[in-house]
CSV table of C-alpha atoms in Angstrom, one decimal:
chain,number,residue,atom,x,y,z
A,1,MET,CA,-33.2,4.1,21.0
A,2,LYS,CA,-32.7,1.1,19.1
A,3,LEU,CA,-30.3,1.8,16.0
A,4,GLY,CA,-32.1,-0.3,13.8
A,5,LYS,CA,-35.1,1.8,13.9
A,6,LEU,CA,-34.2,5.3,13.0
A,7,SER,CA,-36.6,7.9,14.5
A,8,LEU,CA,-36.0,10.1,11.2
A,9,VAL,CA,-37.7,7.3,9.3
A,10,ALA,CA,-40.3,7.0,12.3
A,11,VAL,CA,-41.0,10.7,12.3
A,12,MET,CA,-41.4,10.7,8.5
A,13,ALA,CA,-43.8,7.6,8.5
A,14,LEU,CA,-45.9,9.2,11.3
A,15,GLY,CA,-46.2,12.5,9.4
A,16,THR,CA,-48.0,10.3,6.6
A,17,SER,CA,-50.0,8.0,8.8
A,18,ALA,CA,-51.2,10.0,11.5
A,19,PHE,CA,-53.1,12.3,9.3
A,20,ALA,CA,-55.3,9.4,7.9
A,21,ILE,CA,-56.4,8.8,11.2
A,22,ASP,CA,-57.4,12.2,12.3
A,23,ASN,CA,-57.2,15.6,10.4
A,24,VAL,CA,-55.8,17.7,13.2
A,25,LYS,CA,-53.7,16.4,16.2
A,26,VAL,CA,-52.3,18.4,19.1
A,27,ASN,CA,-49.5,17.2,21.1
A,28,GLY,CA,-47.3,18.5,23.9
A,29,GLU,CA,-45.1,17.9,26.8
A,30,ALA,CA,-44.7,19.6,30.2
A,31,LYS,CA,-41.1,18.8,31.7
A,32,LEU,CA,-39.4,19.4,34.9
A,33,TRP,CA,-35.7,18.8,34.7
A,34,TYR,CA,-33.4,19.0,37.8
A,35,GLN,CA,-30.0,17.9,38.3
A,36,THR,CA,-27.5,18.6,41.2
A,37,THR,CA,-23.7,17.5,41.3
A,38,GLU,CA,-20.8,17.1,43.7
A,39,THR,CA,-17.4,17.9,42.4
A,40,GLU,CA,-13.8,17.2,43.6
A,41,GLY,CA,-10.3,16.8,42.0
A,42,THR,CA,-10.9,19.7,39.4
A,43,SER,CA,-8.9,22.9,39.1
A,44,THR,CA,-9.3,25.4,41.6
A,45,ALA,CA,-11.0,27.6,39.3
A,46,ALA,CA,-13.9,25.4,39.2
A,47,THR,CA,-16.9,27.0,40.6
A,48,THR,CA,-18.5,23.8,41.6
A,49,ASN,CA,-15.4,22.5,43.9
A,50,GLY,CA,-16.5,21.7,47.6
A,51,LEU,CA,-20.2,21.9,46.6
A,52,ASP,CA,-22.7,19.3,48.1
A,53,PHE,CA,-25.8,17.7,46.4
A,54,PHE,CA,-29.0,19.7,46.7
A,55,GLU,CA,-27.1,23.2,47.4
A,56,ASP,CA,-28.5,26.1,45.5
A,57,GLY,CA,-25.1,27.1,43.9
A,58,THR,CA,-24.0,26.6,40.2
A,59,ASN,CA,-23.9,22.8,40.8
A,60,SER,CA,-27.6,22.6,40.9
A,61,SER,CA,-29.7,23.3,37.8
A,62,ALA,CA,-33.2,23.4,36.7
A,63,HIS,CA,-35.8,24.1,34.0
A,64,VAL,CA,-39.5,23.7,33.3
A,65,LYS,CA,-40.2,23.1,29.7
A,66,LEU,CA,-43.7,23.4,28.0
A,67,SER,CA,-44.0,22.3,24.3
A,68,VAL,CA,-47.3,22.5,22.3
A,69,GLY,CA,-47.6,21.2,18.7
A,70,ALA,CA,-50.1,20.3,16.1
A,71,THR,CA,-50.0,18.4,12.8
A,72,ALA,CA,-52.6,18.8,10.2
A,73,ASP,CA,-53.6,17.3,6.7
A,74,LEU,CA,-53.9,20.4,4.6
A,75,VAL,CA,-54.7,19.0,1.2
A,76,GLN,CA,-54.6,15.4,-0.2
A,77,ASN,CA,-51.1,13.9,0.5
A,78,LEU,CA,-49.9,17.2,2.0
A,79,SER,CA,-49.4,17.6,5.7
A,80,ALA,CA,-48.1,20.2,8.1
A,81,GLY,CA,-46.6,20.3,11.5
A,82,VAL,CA,-45.6,23.0,14.1
A,83,LYS,CA,-44.2,23.0,17.8
A,84,ALA,CA,-43.5,25.8,20.1
A,85,THR,CA,-41.3,25.4,23.1
A,86,ALA,CA,-40.7,27.6,26.2
A,87,LEU,CA,-38.3,27.4,29.0
A,88,THR,CA,-38.5,28.8,32.4
A,89,THR,CA,-36.8,28.3,35.7
A,90,LEU,CA,-40.1,29.4,37.6
A,91,GLY,CA,-38.0,31.2,40.1
A,92,LEU,CA,-36.3,28.2,41.3
A,93,GLU,CA,-32.9,29.9,41.3
A,94,ASN,CA,-34.0,32.0,44.3
A,95,ASN,CA,-33.9,29.0,46.7
A,96,LEU,CA,-33.2,25.6,45.0
A,97,VAL,CA,-30.7,26.0,42.2
A,98,GLY,CA,-28.1,28.4,40.9
A,99,SER,CA,-28.0,27.7,37.2
A,100,THR,CA,-29.7,26.0,34.1
A,101,PHE,CA,-28.4,23.2,31.9
A,102,THR,CA,-29.6,24.2,28.4
A,103,ALA,CA,-30.0,27.2,26.3
A,104,LYS,CA,-27.2,28.7,28.1
A,105,ILE,CA,-24.7,29.3,25.5
A,106,ASP,CA,-24.3,30.9,22.0
A,107,ALA,CA,-22.8,28.7,19.4
A,108,ASP,CA,-19.7,30.8,19.3
A,109,GLY,CA,-19.1,30.0,22.9
A,110,THR,CA,-20.5,33.1,24.4
A,111,SER,CA,-22.0,32.0,27.8
A,112,HIS,CA,-25.1,33.5,29.3
A,113,GLN,CA,-24.4,31.9,32.6
A,114,LYS,CA,-21.4,33.7,34.3
A,115,THR,CA,-20.9,36.5,36.8
A,116,THR,CA,-21.6,39.3,34.4
A,117,ASP,CA,-24.5,37.5,32.6
A,118,MET,CA,-27.0,35.3,34.0
A,119,SER,CA,-29.4,35.8,31.3
A,120,SER,CA,-29.8,32.0,30.8
A,121,LEU,CA,-32.1,32.3,33.9
A,122,ASN,CA,-34.6,34.3,31.8
A,123,ASP,CA,-37.8,32.9,30.1
A,124,GLN,CA,-37.0,31.7,26.7
A,125,SER,CA,-39.2,30.4,23.8
A,126,TRP,CA,-38.8,29.7,20.0
A,127,ILE,CA,-40.3,27.6,17.4
A,128,GLU,CA,-39.1,24.0,17.5
A,129,GLU,CA,-40.7,22.5,14.6
A,130,LEU,CA,-42.4,23.9,11.6
A,131,TRP,CA,-42.6,21.7,8.4
A,132,LEU,CA,-44.5,20.6,5.5
A,133,ALA,CA,-44.4,16.8,4.1
A,134,TYR,CA,-45.9,15.7,0.8
A,135,THR,CA,-46.3,12.1,-0.4
A,136,ALA,CA,-46.5,10.8,-3.7
A,137,GLY,CA,-46.5,6.9,-4.0
A,138,LYS,CA,-43.8,5.4,-1.8
A,139,THR,CA,-41.8,8.7,-1.6
A,140,THR,CA,-42.3,11.6,1.1
A,141,ALA,CA,-40.7,14.8,1.0
A,142,LYS,CA,-40.5,16.9,4.4
A,143,VAL,CA,-39.2,20.3,4.5
A,144,GLY,CA,-38.8,22.7,7.1
A,145,ARG,CA,-37.6,23.0,10.9
A,146,GLN,CA,-37.7,19.2,12.1
A,147,ARG,CA,-36.1,16.5,14.1
A,148,LEU,CA,-33.4,14.4,12.7
A,149,ASP,CA,-32.0,11.0,13.9
A,150,THR,CA,-29.0,9.8,11.7
A,151,PRO,CA,-25.8,8.4,13.2
A,152,LEU,CA,-23.8,11.4,13.2
A,153,ALA,CA,-26.5,14.3,13.1
A,154,PHE,CA,-29.4,13.9,15.4
A,155,SER,CA,-31.9,15.6,17.9
A,156,GLU,CA,-30.9,14.8,21.6
A,157,ASP,CA,-33.9,14.4,24.1
A,158,TRP,CA,-32.1,14.1,27.3
A,159,ASN,CA,-31.7,17.5,28.3
A,160,ALA,CA,-34.9,20.0,29.1
A,161,ALA,CA,-35.2,21.0,25.6
A,162,ASP,CA,-34.2,19.3,22.1
A,163,ASN,CA,-32.2,20.6,19.3
A,164,THR,CA,-33.7,20.6,15.7
A,165,PHE,CA,-32.7,21.2,12.2
A,166,GLU,CA,-33.9,23.2,9.2
A,167,ALA,CA,-33.7,20.5,6.5
A,168,ALA,CA,-35.1,18.9,3.3
A,169,VAL,CA,-35.4,15.2,3.8
A,170,LEU,CA,-36.5,12.7,1.0
A,171,LEU,CA,-37.6,9.3,2.1
A,172,ASN,CA,-38.3,6.4,-0.4
A,173,ASN,CA,-39.5,2.8,0.1
A,174,ASP,CA,-39.8,1.5,-3.5
A,175,LEU,CA,-37.2,-1.0,-3.2
A,176,PRO,CA,-38.1,-4.3,-1.2
A,177,ASP,CA,-37.3,-4.2,2.4
A,178,THR,CA,-35.3,-0.9,1.8
A,179,THR,CA,-35.8,2.7,2.9
A,180,LEU,CA,-33.4,5.4,1.1
A,181,VAL,CA,-32.8,8.6,2.6
A,182,GLY,CA,-31.4,11.8,1.2
A,183,ALA,CA,-31.2,15.2,3.2
A,184,TRP,CA,-29.9,18.7,3.0
A,185,VAL,CA,-29.4,20.5,6.2
A,186,GLY,CA,-29.0,24.1,6.0
A,187,LYS,CA,-29.5,25.4,9.8
A,188,HIS,CA,-29.8,24.0,13.3
A,189,ASN,CA,-30.0,25.3,16.7
A,190,GLY,CA,-27.5,22.7,18.6
A,191,VAL,CA,-24.5,24.0,20.5
A,192,GLY,CA,-21.4,22.0,19.8
A,193,LEU,CA,-18.9,21.6,17.1
A,194,LEU,CA,-19.9,23.6,14.0
A,195,GLY,CA,-19.4,27.2,14.8
A,196,ASP,CA,-21.2,30.5,15.2
A,197,PRO,CA,-24.8,31.1,13.9
A,198,ASP,CA,-23.8,34.6,13.2
A,199,GLY,CA,-20.7,33.7,11.4
A,200,ALA,CA,-18.7,36.1,13.7
A,201,ALA,CA,-16.5,33.4,15.2
A,202,THR,CA,-13.1,32.7,13.7
A,203,THR,CA,-12.5,29.4,15.2
A,204,TYR,CA,-14.8,26.4,16.1
A,205,VAL,CA,-15.7,25.9,19.8
A,206,SER,CA,-17.4,23.1,21.9
A,207,PRO,CA,-19.5,24.3,24.5
A,208,ARG,CA,-21.1,20.9,25.2
A,209,ASN,CA,-23.7,19.7,27.5
A,210,THR,CA,-26.2,22.6,26.6
A,211,THR,CA,-28.0,21.1,23.6
A,212,VAL,CA,-29.8,24.2,22.3
A,213,ALA,CA,-28.3,27.6,21.6
A,214,TYR,CA,-29.5,30.3,23.9
A,215,GLU,CA,-33.1,31.4,23.1
A,216,GLY,CA,-33.1,28.4,20.7
A,217,LYS,CA,-31.3,30.4,18.0
A,218,PHE,CA,-31.0,29.0,14.6
A,219,GLY,CA,-27.7,29.3,12.5
A,220,THR,CA,-25.9,27.7,9.7
A,221,PHE,CA,-24.9,24.1,10.0
A,222,GLY,CA,-21.2,24.2,9.6
A,223,THR,CA,-20.1,27.0,7.3
A,224,ASP,CA,-22.4,26.0,4.4
A,225,GLY,CA,-24.6,23.4,5.4
A,226,ALA,CA,-24.4,19.7,4.9
A,227,TYR,CA,-25.6,16.9,2.7
A,228,ALA,CA,-26.4,13.4,3.8
A,229,ALA,CA,-27.5,10.0,2.2
A,230,GLY,CA,-28.6,6.7,3.8
A,231,ALA,CA,-29.8,3.3,2.9
A,232,ILE,CA,-31.6,1.1,5.5
A,233,ASN,CA,-32.2,-2.7,4.5
A,234,LYS,CA,-33.9,-5.5,6.3
A,235,SER,CA,-33.7,-8.3,3.7
A,236,ILE,CA,-32.0,-10.7,5.8
A,237,PRO,CA,-34.4,-11.9,8.6
A,238,ASN,CA,-33.9,-10.4,12.1
A,239,THR,CA,-31.2,-8.3,10.7
A,240,THR,CA,-30.8,-4.5,9.9
A,241,VAL,CA,-28.1,-3.1,7.9
A,242,GLN,CA,-27.6,0.6,7.1
A,243,ALA,CA,-25.0,2.9,5.3
A,244,TRP,CA,-24.6,6.6,5.6
A,245,TYR,CA,-22.7,9.3,3.9
A,246,TYR,CA,-22.3,12.9,5.0
A,247,ASN,CA,-20.8,15.8,3.4
A,248,VAL,CA,-20.5,18.9,5.8
A,249,CYS,CA,-19.3,21.6,3.4
A,250,GLN,CA,-15.8,22.7,3.8
A,251,ILE,CA,-15.5,20.7,7.1
A,252,ALA,CA,-15.5,17.0,6.5
A,253,ASP,CA,-16.8,14.1,4.8
A,254,ALA,CA,-17.8,11.1,6.8
A,255,TYR,CA,-19.0,7.4,6.5
A,256,TRP,CA,-21.1,5.2,8.8
A,257,LEU,CA,-21.8,1.5,8.3
A,258,GLN,CA,-23.7,-0.5,10.9
A,259,ALA,CA,-25.2,-3.9,11.2
A,260,ASP,CA,-27.4,-5.4,14.0
A,261,THR,CA,-28.9,-8.9,14.0
A,262,LYS,CA,-30.5,-11.3,16.3
A,263,VAL,CA,-29.2,-15.0,16.3
A,264,MET,CA,-30.8,-18.1,18.0
A,265,ASN,CA,-33.8,-15.6,18.8
A,266,MET,CA,-31.9,-14.6,22.0
A,267,ILE,CA,-28.5,-12.9,21.3
A,268,ASN,CA,-28.3,-9.3,19.7
A,269,LEU,CA,-24.9,-8.6,17.8
A,270,GLY,CA,-24.1,-5.4,16.4
A,271,VAL,CA,-21.1,-3.8,14.6
A,272,GLN,CA,-20.3,-0.2,13.5
A,273,TYR,CA,-17.6,1.2,11.5
A,274,GLY,CA,-17.0,4.9,10.8
A,275,SER,CA,-14.7,7.3,9.0
A,276,MET,CA,-14.3,11.1,9.4
A,277,ASN,CA,-12.1,12.9,6.8
A,278,PRO,CA,-11.7,16.6,7.6
A,279,ASP,CA,-11.6,19.1,4.8
A,280,ASN,CA,-10.1,22.7,4.8
A,281,VAL,CA,-8.6,22.5,8.2
A,282,ALA,CA,-4.9,22.8,9.2
A,283,ASP,CA,-5.1,19.2,11.0
A,284,ASP,CA,-6.7,17.2,8.2
A,285,ARG,CA,-5.9,13.6,9.6
A,286,SER,CA,-8.6,11.2,9.0
A,287,THR,CA,-10.2,9.1,11.9
A,288,ASP,CA,-11.7,5.6,11.9
A,289,MET,CA,-14.0,4.0,14.2
A,290,LEU,CA,-14.9,0.5,15.1
A,291,ALA,CA,-17.6,-0.6,17.7
A,292,LEU,CA,-18.9,-4.0,18.7
A,293,LYS,CA,-21.8,-5.0,20.8
A,294,VAL,CA,-23.4,-8.2,22.1
A,295,SER,CA,-26.7,-8.6,24.3
A,296,ALA,CA,-29.0,-11.2,25.7
A,297,ASP,CA,-32.0,-11.5,27.7
A,298,VAL,CA,-31.3,-13.7,30.6
A,299,ALA,CA,-34.0,-14.6,33.2
A,300,GLY,CA,-35.9,-11.4,32.6
A,301,VAL,CA,-32.7,-9.2,32.6
A,302,ASN,CA,-31.1,-7.7,29.5
A,303,VAL,CA,-27.3,-7.8,29.8
A,304,TYR,CA,-24.8,-6.3,27.1
A,305,GLY,CA,-21.2,-5.7,26.6
A,306,ALA,CA,-19.7,-3.2,24.0
A,307,TYR,CA,-16.1,-2.3,23.0
A,308,SER,CA,-15.0,0.6,20.6
A,309,SER,CA,-11.9,2.0,19.2
A,310,VAL,CA,-11.1,5.1,17.6
A,311,SER,CA,-8.0,5.8,15.7
A,312,ASP,CA,-5.7,8.9,16.1
A,313,GLY,CA,-7.1,11.9,14.0
A,314,THR,CA,-8.6,15.3,14.0
A,315,LEU,CA,-12.3,14.8,14.4
A,316,GLY,CA,-14.4,12.1,16.6
A,317,PHE,CA,-17.8,10.8,16.1
A,318,ALA,CA,-20.0,12.5,18.6
A,319,ASN,CA,-23.3,14.1,17.3
A,320,VAL,CA,-21.9,17.0,14.8
A,321,ALA,CA,-24.8,19.3,16.0
A,322,THR,CA,-23.8,19.2,19.7
A,323,GLY,CA,-20.5,17.6,20.4
A,324,ASP,CA,-22.1,15.6,23.1
A,325,LYS,CA,-23.9,12.4,22.7
A,326,THR,CA,-22.9,9.7,20.2
A,327,MET,CA,-24.6,6.7,18.5
A,328,MET,CA,-21.6,4.5,19.2
A,329,TYR,CA,-22.5,1.5,21.4
A,330,THR,CA,-20.3,2.5,24.2
A,331,GLY,CA,-21.5,5.7,24.5
A,332,LEU,CA,-25.3,5.0,24.6
A,333,ALA,CA,-27.3,5.6,27.8
A,334,SER,CA,-24.7,7.4,30.0
A,335,VAL,CA,-24.4,10.8,31.3
A,336,TYR,CA,-20.7,11.4,31.1
A,337,PHE,CA,-19.4,8.3,29.3
A,338,ASP,CA,-20.9,9.6,26.1
A,339,GLY,CA,-19.6,11.0,22.6
A,340,GLU,CA,-17.5,13.7,24.5
A,341,ILE,CA,-15.3,10.6,25.7
A,342,VAL,CA,-15.8,7.4,23.8
A,343,SER,CA,-15.9,8.9,20.4
A,344,ALA,CA,-12.8,11.1,20.7
A,345,PRO,CA,-9.8,10.4,18.7
A,346,ASP,CA,-7.1,7.8,19.8
A,347,THR,CA,-9.6,6.4,22.3
A,348,ASP,CA,-10.5,2.7,23.4
A,349,ALA,CA,-13.5,2.1,25.5
A,350,TRP,CA,-15.6,-0.8,26.8
A,351,LYS,CA,-18.8,-0.7,28.7
A,352,ILE,CA,-21.0,-3.4,30.3
A,353,GLY,CA,-24.7,-3.0,31.5
A,354,ALA,CA,-27.9,-4.7,32.4
A,355,SER,CA,-31.6,-3.5,32.4
A,356,THR,CA,-34.9,-5.4,33.7
A,357,LYS,CA,-38.5,-4.7,34.2
A,358,MET,CA,-38.8,-7.3,36.8
A,359,VAL,CA,-40.1,-4.8,39.5
A,360,PRO,CA,-43.8,-4.3,38.3
A,361,GLY,CA,-44.0,-0.8,36.8
A,362,VAL,CA,-40.4,0.2,37.1
A,363,MET,CA,-37.6,-0.4,34.6
A,364,LEU,CA,-34.0,-0.5,36.3
A,365,ALA,CA,-30.9,-0.3,34.7
A,366,ALA,CA,-27.1,-0.1,35.5
A,367,SER,CA,-23.8,0.2,33.6
A,368,TYR,CA,-20.2,0.7,34.0
A,369,GLY,CA,-17.5,1.7,31.5
A,370,GLU,CA,-13.7,2.6,31.0
A,371,ALA,CA,-11.8,4.7,28.4
A,372,GLU,CA,-8.4,5.2,27.7
A,373,THR,CA,-6.9,8.0,25.5
A,374,GLY,CA,-3.4,8.0,23.8
A,375,ASN,CA,-1.5,11.1,22.9
A,376,ASN,CA,-3.2,11.3,19.5
A,377,GLY,CA,-0.2,11.6,17.4
A,378,SER,CA,1.1,14.4,19.9
A,379,THR,CA,-1.6,16.6,18.8
A,380,ALA,CA,-4.6,17.4,20.8
A,381,ALA,CA,-8.0,17.1,19.2
A,382,PRO,CA,-9.5,20.6,18.7
A,383,PHE,CA,-12.9,19.5,20.2
A,384,GLY,CA,-11.6,17.5,22.9
A,385,GLY,CA,-13.9,18.7,25.7
A,386,LEU,CA,-13.6,16.3,28.9
A,387,SER,CA,-11.4,14.1,26.6
A,388,LEU,CA,-7.5,14.9,27.2
A,389,GLN,CA,-4.6,13.1,25.8
A,390,ASN,CA,-3.1,10.2,27.9
A,391,ASN,CA,-5.9,10.0,30.6
A,392,ASP,CA,-8.1,7.2,31.8
A,393,TYR,CA,-11.8,7.5,32.5
A,394,SER,CA,-14.4,5.6,34.3
A,395,ALA,CA,-18.1,5.9,34.8
A,396,TRP,CA,-21.2,4.1,36.2
A,397,ASP,CA,-24.9,5.0,35.9
A,398,ILE,CA,-27.9,3.7,37.7
A,399,VAL,CA,-31.3,4.6,36.1
A,400,ALA,CA,-34.8,4.1,37.5
A,401,LYS,CA,-37.9,4.8,35.6
A,402,THR,CA,-41.6,4.7,36.4
A,403,LYS,CA,-45.0,6.3,36.3
A,404,ALA,CA,-47.0,8.3,38.7
A,405,GLY,CA,-50.3,8.6,37.1
A,406,PRO,CA,-49.8,10.1,33.7
A,407,VAL,CA,-46.4,11.4,34.6
A,408,ASP,CA,-43.2,9.7,33.6
A,409,LEU,CA,-40.6,9.9,36.3
A,410,THR,CA,-36.8,9.2,35.6
A,411,ALA,CA,-34.1,9.3,38.3
A,412,ILE,CA,-30.3,9.0,37.5
A,413,TYR,CA,-27.4,8.6,39.6
A,414,THR,CA,-23.9,8.5,38.0
A,415,GLU,CA,-20.3,8.8,39.0
A,416,PHE,CA,-17.4,9.8,36.6
A,417,GLU,CA,-13.6,9.9,37.3
A,418,ARG,CA,-10.7,11.3,35.2
A,419,GLU,CA,-7.1,10.3,35.9
A,420,SER,CA,-4.0,11.7,34.3
A,421,ALA,CA,-1.0,9.9,33.0
A,422,THR,CA,0.7,10.5,36.2
A,423,GLY,CA,-2.1,8.9,38.3
A,424,ILE,CA,-3.7,12.1,39.5
A,425,LYS,CA,-7.5,12.4,39.7
A,426,THR,CA,-8.5,15.4,37.9
A,427,ILE,CA,-12.2,14.9,37.9
A,428,ASP,CA,-14.3,13.1,40.6
A,429,ASN,CA,-17.9,13.9,40.0
A,430,ALA,CA,-21.2,12.5,41.4
A,431,LEU,CA,-24.4,13.4,40.1
A,432,PHE,CA,-28.2,12.9,40.7
A,433,ARG,CA,-30.9,13.9,37.9
A,434,LEU,CA,-34.5,13.7,38.3
A,435,ILE,CA,-36.9,14.1,35.3
A,436,ALA,CA,-40.8,14.4,35.4
A,437,SER,CA,-42.5,14.6,32.0
A,438,LEU,CA,-46.3,14.8,31.0
A,439,LYS,CA,-46.9,14.1,27.5
A,440,PHE,CA,-50.3,14.9,25.8
């Protein structure tokens, strides 16, 4: 995603323009999502140790998703949308895989993928979107279950199923070259940093990499919901500047500033700054983040480099809905080298990459990154995940995308390593992922 074009804004705009073309539009997606890994160097308790690619153990996962939705113009200036999502393994666990990779954990950390409970293999379904949108002049209000895409709270689409939010969003374009956004987020079905949907958990947990709660269950965002306000301005030619403020009630206040520009019609520059200020927690240290990126098109190849530094603190800058992905430049478009690593407190990271479409009908991309964590003031971050104190990380990703008729195909190969302060390699993972998607 190009950060200068927030899909929150795009979705709102589509919600008002599509209906002028056609009163009712039906859309959907059928997706096959498969992943297999080889794992070495982890603890002896890891169930994936010693397993090879393409085995039918817990190191191989699959899901088939079917989403069907519709939008309609109800009355003048009032539109509505709905989307239902269903997940099934199609019985693949009987011969090809042994687990799933989404909708397998409750937000309180209760797993439905363990020896005593493999209910994550059961068929699941839920209403992914259900909203109303009303437009008056240059202002649009959208209320209900919907996708969001802001720097610190957003829907993720890398997994078999996407997380969504129950929110009220106000969008205004009265100011020249400026979009103003205000939002209240009450509930969501992401799994990550913000606690238990039933309110039963006494501590926050971080069951990452599952994106959506088991059975798509929605629960309170944080403890009492959250507010967000943003401004996106394009007054300067070839430049997008944005500023965001968040208040996650009784958890944290956060700020995000970003500017992206293109100079000499060939070089793209970007800078991000963020601040996370915890509230009502025992360890209330603030965290600051700075990230830089430069990219350019050279002989049909886009090359880029990025650097980020996160200070000591309590909370990082991953998606607060999942604790997994991040909008930080160094964490984009990577499987492991994402928000769980680069956005964690007391972490410095860099990344280089390239992509090209020189092969007709094929997009090829490759990236390599490294990160280093300090001791974070001798206090481990409460939501560290794979990020540990005084560790080094490296990862590289190779991606190929093409089409087979109407079907989009994506293949990803990645390797990820973690090394302790004493030089011991504690994680050595290799991963292959295949995604086939038919959108209609």
